[in-house]
mmCIF file of C-alpha atoms in Angstrom:
data_model
loop_
_atom_site.group_PDB
_atom_site.id
_atom_site.type_symbol
_atom_site.label_atom_id
_atom_site.label_comp_id
_atom_site.label_asym_id
_atom_site.label_seq_id
_atom_site.Cartn_x
_atom_site.Cartn_y
_atom_site.Cartn_z
ATOM 1 C CA GLN A 1 0.000 0.000 0.000
ATOM 2 C CA ARG A 2 2.632 2.476 -1.117
ATOM 3 C CA LEU A 3 3.026 4.541 -4.264
ATOM 4 C CA LEU A 4 5.858 6.788 -5.424
ATOM 5 C CA VAL A 5 4.757 9.310 -8.078
ATOM 6 C CA VAL A 6 7.379 11.013 -10.234
ATOM 7 C CA PRO A 7 5.593 13.773 -12.201
ATOM 8 C CA VAL A 8 5.999 14.412 -15.912
ATOM 9 C CA GLY A 9 8.876 16.813 -16.584
ATOM 10 C CA PHE A 10 10.742 15.838 -13.435
ATOM 11 C CA ALA A 11 14.158 15.709 -15.153
ATOM 12 C CA ASP A 12 13.515 18.939 -17.068
ATOM 13 C CA ASN A 13 12.633 20.781 -13.865
ATOM 14 C CA LEU A 14 15.841 19.615 -12.235
ATOM 15 C CA THR A 15 17.882 20.746 -15.223
ATOM 16 C CA ARG A 16 16.126 24.079 -15.663
ATOM 17 C CA THR A 17 15.280 25.213 -12.129
ATOM 18 C CA LYS A 18 17.379 22.776 -10.075
ATOM 19 C CA SER A 19 14.315 21.963 -7.997
ATOM 20 C CA ALA A 20 11.570 19.364 -8.285
ATOM 21 C CA SER A 21 9.202 17.376 -6.117
ATOM 22 C CA ILE A 22 7.885 13.836 -5.975
ATOM 23 C CA GLN A 23 4.880 12.435 -4.106
ATOM 24 C CA LEU A 24 5.067 9.457 -1.781
ATOM 25 C CA TYR A 25 1.672 7.939 -0.925
ATOM 26 C CA MET A 26 1.695 5.685 2.125
ATOM 27 C CA ASP A 27 -0.575 4.022 4.656
ATOM 28 C CA GLN A 28 0.386 5.921 7.800
ATOM 29 C CA SER A 29 -0.891 3.102 10.028
ATOM 30 C CA ASP A 30 1.810 0.836 8.605
ATOM 31 C CA GLN A 31 4.757 0.758 10.988
ATOM 32 C CA ALA A 32 7.163 0.461 8.046
ATOM 33 C CA SER A 33 6.035 3.765 6.497
ATOM 34 C CA ALA A 34 8.385 5.953 8.546
ATOM 35 C CA SER A 35 11.399 3.883 7.519
ATOM 36 C CA LEU A 36 10.338 3.966 3.885
ATOM 37 C CA ALA A 37 10.005 7.760 3.924
ATOM 38 C CA GLY A 38 13.540 8.054 5.275
ATOM 39 C CA ILE A 39 14.904 5.765 2.582
ATOM 40 C CA VAL A 40 13.193 7.710 -0.218
ATOM 41 C CA THR A 41 14.416 11.038 1.166
ATOM 42 C CA ALA A 42 17.990 9.745 1.393
ATOM 43 C CA ALA A 43 17.815 8.405 -2.158
ATOM 44 C CA THR A 44 16.560 11.709 -3.584
ATOM 45 C CA THR A 45 19.272 13.628 -1.711
ATOM 46 C CA SER A 46 21.910 11.329 -3.170
ATOM 47 C CA TYR A 47 20.401 11.709 -6.646
ATOM 48 C CA ALA A 48 20.497 15.519 -6.489
ATOM 49 C CA ALA A 49 24.063 15.470 -5.190
ATOM 50 C CA HIS A 50 25.070 13.167 -8.035
ATOM 51 C CA LEU A 51 23.634 15.593 -10.612
ATOM 52 C CA TYR A 52 24.908 18.878 -9.216
ATOM 53 C CA GLY A 53 27.734 17.974 -6.909
ATOM 54 C CA ALA A 54 27.948 17.298 -3.214
ATOM 55 C CA SER A 55 28.002 21.006 -2.364
ATOM 56 C CA THR A 56 24.590 21.624 -3.924
ATOM 57 C CA PRO A 57 21.693 21.633 -1.416
ATOM 58 C CA ASN A 58 19.033 18.982 -1.790
ATOM 59 C CA THR A 59 16.714 20.264 -4.511
ATOM 60 C CA VAL A 60 14.327 17.307 -4.658
ATOM 61 C CA SER A 61 11.520 17.475 -2.104
ATOM 62 C CA VAL A 62 9.481 14.448 -1.059
ATOM 63 C CA GLN A 63 5.839 15.269 -0.375
ATOM 64 C CA GLN A 64 4.287 12.599 1.819
ATOM 65 C CA GLN A 65 0.600 11.890 1.237
ATOM 66 C CA SER A 66 -1.658 9.543 3.185
ATOM 67 C CA ILE A 67 -3.577 7.028 1.107
ATOM 68 C CA ILE A 68 -6.373 7.002 3.685
ATOM 69 C CA THR A 69 -8.657 9.908 4.454
ATOM 70 C CA ARG A 70 -8.321 9.837 8.233
ATOM 71 C CA ASN A 71 -5.436 9.844 10.664
ATOM 72 C CA VAL A 72 -5.225 6.259 11.859
ATOM 73 C CA ARG A 73 -3.537 5.671 15.188
ATOM 74 C CA TYR A 74 -2.269 2.312 16.308
ATOM 75 C CA ILE A 75 -5.218 1.950 18.691
ATOM 76 C CA ASP A 76 -7.574 2.500 15.733
ATOM 77 C CA PHE A 77 -5.772 -0.301 13.916
ATOM 78 C CA PHE A 78 -5.785 -2.470 17.047
ATOM 79 C CA ILE A 79 -9.475 -2.332 18.021
ATOM 80 C CA PRO A 80 -10.800 -4.211 14.927
ATOM 81 C CA GLY A 81 -8.098 -6.811 15.532
ATOM 82 C CA VAL A 82 -9.282 -7.250 19.121
ATOM 83 C CA ILE A 83 -12.838 -7.694 17.848
ATOM 84 C CA GLY A 84 -11.658 -10.325 15.376
ATOM 85 C CA MET A 85 -9.687 -12.089 18.098
ATOM 86 C CA THR A 86 -12.736 -12.036 20.388
ATOM 87 C CA LEU A 87 -14.916 -13.562 17.690
ATOM 88 C CA LEU A 88 -12.265 -16.217 17.105
ATOM 89 C CA THR A 89 -11.701 -17.233 20.712
ATOM 90 C CA SER A 90 -15.331 -17.107 21.839
ATOM 91 C CA GLY A 91 -16.460 -19.091 18.813
ATOM 92 C CA VAL A 92 -13.798 -21.797 18.797
ATOM 93 C CA PHE A 93 -13.363 -22.214 22.562
ATOM 94 C CA GLY A 94 -17.100 -22.050 23.194
ATOM 95 C CA ALA A 95 -17.954 -24.735 20.661
ATOM 96 C CA VAL A 96 -15.080 -27.044 21.604
ATOM 97 C CA ASN A 97 -15.624 -26.769 25.365
ATOM 98 C CA VAL A 98 -19.382 -27.292 25.218
ATOM 99 C CA ASN A 99 -19.122 -30.284 22.906
ATOM 100 C CA GLY A 100 -16.281 -31.816 24.907
ATOM 101 C CA ARG A 101 -18.239 -31.495 28.140
ATOM 102 C CA TYR A 102 -21.467 -32.782 26.584
ATOM 103 C CA ARG A 103 -19.677 -35.756 25.056
ATOM 104 C CA GLU A 104 -18.101 -36.608 28.400
ATOM 105 C CA LEU A 105 -21.524 -36.455 30.084
ATOM 106 C CA LYS A 106 -23.054 -38.587 27.289
ATOM 107 C CA ILE A 107 -25.440 -35.769 26.408
ATOM 108 C CA ILE A 108 -24.375 -35.854 22.756
ATOM 109 C CA LYS A 109 -25.379 -39.515 22.556
ATOM 110 C CA LYS A 110 -28.786 -38.761 24.089
ATOM 111 C CA LEU A 111 -29.459 -36.152 21.408
ATOM 112 C CA ALA A 112 -29.901 -39.047 18.978
ATOM 113 C CA THR A 113 -33.236 -39.799 20.683
ATOM 114 C CA THR A 114 -34.565 -36.310 19.958
ATOM 115 C CA PRO A 115 -35.978 -34.948 16.678
ATOM 116 C CA LEU A 116 -33.064 -32.495 16.566
ATOM 117 C CA SER A 117 -30.834 -32.877 13.516
ATOM 118 C CA LYS A 118 -27.067 -32.494 13.659
ATOM 119 C CA LEU A 119 -27.210 -29.379 11.488
ATOM 120 C CA GLU A 120 -29.837 -27.826 13.776
ATOM 121 C CA TRP A 121 -27.670 -28.569 16.802
ATOM 122 C CA ILE A 122 -24.665 -26.888 15.180
ATOM 123 C CA LEU A 123 -26.690 -23.859 14.079
ATOM 124 C CA GLY A 124 -28.078 -23.517 17.600
ATOM 125 C CA MET A 125 -24.567 -23.581 19.018
ATOM 126 C CA VAL A 126 -23.454 -21.022 16.428
ATOM 127 C CA GLY A 127 -26.364 -18.732 17.321
ATOM 128 C CA TYR A 128 -25.540 -18.898 21.020
ATOM 129 C CA GLN A 129 -21.876 -18.075 20.422
ATOM 130 C CA MET A 130 -22.878 -15.191 18.139
ATOM 131 C CA ILE A 131 -24.935 -13.614 20.934
ATOM 132 C CA ILE A 132 -22.000 -13.906 23.353
ATOM 133 C CA ALA A 133 -19.627 -12.412 20.782
ATOM 134 C CA THR A 134 -21.975 -9.496 20.067
ATOM 135 C CA ILE A 135 -22.077 -8.562 23.744
ATOM 136 C CA SER A 136 -18.270 -8.706 23.866
ATOM 137 C CA ILE A 137 -17.968 -6.452 20.805
ATOM 138 C CA VAL A 138 -20.232 -3.827 22.358
ATOM 139 C CA VAL A 139 -18.063 -3.823 25.495
ATOM 140 C CA ILE A 140 -14.834 -3.507 23.451
ATOM 141 C CA LEU A 141 -16.178 -0.606 21.398
ATOM 142 C CA PHE A 142 -17.466 1.173 24.497
ATOM 143 C CA PHE A 143 -14.154 1.018 26.346
ATOM 144 C CA GLY A 144 -12.251 1.883 23.162
ATOM 145 C CA TRP A 145 -14.370 5.014 22.821
ATOM 146 C CA ALA A 146 -14.420 5.922 26.527
ATOM 147 C CA ILE A 147 -10.710 5.428 27.227
ATOM 148 C CA PHE A 148 -8.929 6.005 23.905
ATOM 149 C CA GLY A 149 -11.465 8.057 21.968
ATOM 150 C CA VAL A 150 -11.716 5.465 19.211
ATOM 151 C CA THR A 151 -14.537 6.120 16.764
ATOM 152 C CA VAL A 152 -15.358 3.550 14.104
ATOM 153 C CA ALA A 153 -17.933 3.265 11.353
ATOM 154 C CA ILE A 154 -20.673 0.730 12.105
ATOM 155 C CA ASP A 155 -22.551 -0.059 8.905
ATOM 156 C CA ILE A 156 -24.070 -2.986 7.040
ATOM 157 C CA TYR A 157 -20.602 -4.176 6.032
ATOM 158 C CA THR A 158 -19.466 -4.342 9.645
ATOM 159 C CA VAL A 159 -22.606 -6.225 10.642
ATOM 160 C CA GLY A 160 -22.117 -8.631 7.745
ATOM 161 C CA LEU A 161 -18.556 -9.370 8.825
ATOM 162 C CA VAL A 162 -19.587 -9.951 12.440
ATOM 163 C CA VAL A 163 -22.310 -12.348 11.286
ATOM 164 C CA ALA A 164 -19.849 -14.119 8.989
ATOM 165 C CA ALA A 165 -17.337 -14.471 11.831
ATOM 166 C CA GLY A 166 -20.101 -15.563 14.196
ATOM 167 C CA LEU A 167 -20.869 -18.408 11.795
ATOM 168 C CA LEU A 168 -17.309 -19.218 10.809
ATOM 169 C CA PHE A 169 -15.463 -19.634 14.092
ATOM 170 C CA PRO A 170 -18.058 -21.741 15.958
ATOM 171 C CA GLY A 171 -18.201 -23.828 12.777
ATOM 172 C CA ILE A 172 -14.452 -24.393 13.032
ATOM 173 C CA GLY A 173 -14.923 -25.235 16.699
ATOM 174 C CA MET A 174 -17.616 -27.794 15.890
ATOM 175 C CA VAL A 175 -15.313 -29.492 13.384
ATOM 176 C CA LEU A 176 -12.482 -29.536 15.918
ATOM 177 C CA ALA A 177 -14.824 -30.876 18.617
ATOM 178 C CA ASN A 178 -15.256 -34.088 16.651
ATOM 179 C CA PHE A 179 -11.603 -34.901 17.319
ATOM 180 C CA VAL A 180 -11.630 -34.004 21.038
ATOM 181 C CA LYS A 181 -12.944 -36.884 23.109
ATOM 182 C CA GLU A 182 -12.379 -35.426 26.575
ATOM 183 C CA ALA A 183 -13.153 -32.031 28.062
ATOM 184 C CA GLU A 184 -9.582 -31.752 29.417
ATOM 185 C CA GLY A 185 -8.182 -31.746 25.910
ATOM 186 C CA ALA A 186 -10.585 -29.127 24.598
ATOM 187 C CA ASP A 187 -8.533 -26.085 25.625
ATOM 188 C CA ALA A 188 -5.303 -27.518 24.239
ATOM 189 C CA ALA A 189 -6.944 -28.296 20.913
ATOM 190 C CA ALA A 190 -8.532 -24.850 20.699
ATOM 191 C CA ASN A 191 -5.234 -23.154 21.573
ATOM 192 C CA ALA A 192 -3.479 -25.047 18.801
ATOM 193 C CA ILE A 193 -5.926 -23.523 16.317
ATOM 194 C CA THR A 194 -6.395 -20.013 17.668
ATOM 195 C CA PHE A 195 -2.901 -18.919 18.720
ATOM 196 C CA PRO A 196 -1.259 -19.169 15.276
ATOM 197 C CA MET A 197 -4.160 -17.230 13.776
ATOM 198 C CA MET A 198 -4.000 -14.503 16.428
ATOM 199 C CA PHE A 199 -0.317 -13.822 15.815
ATOM 200 C CA LEU A 200 -0.188 -14.233 12.027
ATOM 201 C CA SER A 201 -3.503 -12.763 10.848
ATOM 202 C CA GLY A 202 -2.792 -9.103 11.564
ATOM 203 C CA THR A 203 -4.409 -8.871 14.989
ATOM 204 C CA PHE A 204 -1.589 -7.007 16.741
ATOM 205 C CA TRP A 205 0.530 -5.664 13.871
ATOM 206 C CA PRO A 206 0.284 -5.308 10.066
ATOM 207 C CA ARG A 207 0.907 -8.514 8.145
ATOM 208 C CA GLU A 208 3.281 -6.584 5.870
ATOM 209 C CA THR A 209 5.890 -6.723 8.651
ATOM 210 C CA LEU A 210 5.928 -10.549 8.617
ATOM 211 C CA PRO A 211 8.504 -12.619 6.707
ATOM 212 C CA ASP A 212 7.343 -13.643 3.238
ATOM 213 C CA ILE A 213 6.696 -17.279 4.169
ATOM 214 C CA LEU A 214 4.489 -16.230 7.087
ATOM 215 C CA LYS A 215 2.565 -13.850 4.830
ATOM 216 C CA VAL A 216 1.716 -16.807 2.595
ATOM 217 C CA ILE A 217 0.606 -18.882 5.587
ATOM 218 C CA ALA A 218 -1.522 -15.991 6.884
ATOM 219 C CA ASN A 219 -3.428 -15.879 3.594
ATOM 220 C CA PHE A 220 -4.828 -19.333 4.391
ATOM 221 C CA MET A 221 -6.062 -18.369 7.864
ATOM 222 C CA PRO A 222 -9.756 -17.431 8.226
ATOM 223 C CA LEU A 223 -9.042 -14.725 10.807
ATOM 224 C CA THR A 224 -7.038 -12.803 8.184
ATOM 225 C CA TYR A 225 -10.178 -12.069 6.181
ATOM 226 C CA ILE A 226 -12.167 -11.076 9.258
ATOM 227 C CA ASN A 227 -9.473 -8.680 10.503
ATOM 228 C CA ASP A 228 -8.931 -7.155 7.065
ATOM 229 C CA GLY A 229 -12.656 -6.831 6.462
ATOM 230 C CA LEU A 230 -13.324 -5.194 9.830
ATOM 231 C CA ARG A 231 -10.592 -2.618 9.236
ATOM 232 C CA ASP A 232 -11.830 -1.977 5.698
ATOM 233 C CA SER A 233 -15.359 -1.287 6.947
ATOM 234 C CA MET A 234 -14.698 0.331 10.345
ATOM 235 C CA ILE A 235 -11.467 2.301 9.814
ATOM 236 C CA TYR A 236 -10.454 2.656 6.174
ATOM 237 C CA LEU A 237 -14.018 2.955 4.786
ATOM 238 C CA LEU A 238 -13.386 0.636 1.833
ATOM 239 C CA PRO A 239 -16.742 -1.117 1.297
ATOM 240 C CA SER A 240 -15.748 -3.065 -1.821
ATOM 241 C CA GLN A 241 -12.844 -4.742 -0.037
ATOM 242 C CA ALA A 242 -15.021 -5.347 3.029
ATOM 243 C CA VAL A 243 -17.589 -7.120 0.845
ATOM 244 C CA THR A 244 -14.893 -9.311 -0.706
ATOM 245 C CA ASN A 245 -13.637 -10.392 2.715
ATOM 246 C CA THR A 246 -17.213 -11.000 3.892
ATOM 247 C CA ILE A 247 -17.956 -13.270 0.932
ATOM 248 C CA ILE A 248 -14.798 -15.289 1.581
ATOM 249 C CA ALA A 249 -15.650 -15.606 5.288
ATOM 250 C CA LEU A 250 -19.233 -16.677 4.541
ATOM 251 C CA GLY A 251 -17.997 -19.297 2.093
ATOM 252 C CA LEU A 252 -15.641 -20.698 4.715
ATOM 253 C CA ALA A 253 -18.431 -20.617 7.309
ATOM 254 C CA VAL A 254 -20.755 -22.697 5.133
ATOM 255 C CA PHE A 255 -17.944 -25.173 4.479
ATOM 256 C CA PHE A 256 -17.075 -25.693 8.153
ATOM 257 C CA ILE A 257 -20.690 -25.860 9.341
ATOM 258 C CA VAL A 258 -21.569 -28.495 6.749
ATOM 259 C CA LEU A 259 -18.345 -30.396 7.464
ATOM 260 C CA GLY A 260 -19.058 -30.321 11.191
ATOM 261 C CA SER A 261 -22.544 -31.745 10.691
ATOM 262 C CA LEU A 262 -21.162 -34.533 8.501
ATOM 263 C CA LEU A 263 -18.426 -35.472 10.962
ATOM 264 C CA MET A 264 -20.632 -35.447 14.058
ATOM 265 C CA ASN A 265 -21.721 -38.837 15.343
ATOM 266 C CA TRP A 266 -24.657 -38.759 17.773
ATOM 267 C CA LYS A 267 -24.039 -42.311 18.965
ATOM 268 C CA GLU A 268 -20.323 -42.000 19.604
ATOM 269 C CA GLU A 269 -19.322 -43.367 22.997
#
């Protein structure tokens, strides 16, 4: 998310007037932007000195422009990541813990005697976790506003992403629950899924700062699309990108919910 613009007639201006300017467009919320600006400034200074001699003052100015319309602080970047992390942990841990406990108490087996289908059971669990997550989001936004003065845009795109995450992460938890036979192992299994996503999906820092191999891995993590979508809708006001991330998240949600219903065995001991 960076762009260096060299205007038409740049070389002529340097030759004729010995002064010119270039524009550097950057995402100011990116922690690497400050370093990049310093590198570009140093390069232009060296270029001017090469043309006119070391004694000539720097005649090339670098005009820094933000590619977003609002001044984004780190806390503004962080709050959507916290919301995404909350949706992840409440959804996965909630589904895994409940199913592990119910399986241990033989409640899952008893559900086979009821008219409830496996898909209905999963959707009910997803709905419950979505309510819990919504309450948590309201609390996060309130304290973000009250303590740090964070203001975000809440629109249909934000709601769509929260719904998508509310379906997706409990769905992942329901799939994982099929491989956890005891309640004691539920937390360990959930941690194995959630911790890599929290640290690689842009929750705490921009993914651009990660090594290339970790960037590739992050692209396959569902939380990446939730975090990116929430920032696009709440902070950067980019609805088209928010919609794209929502569609991807909804597709993954359908996949995991259906997979969870297929893997679940009512009569498992």
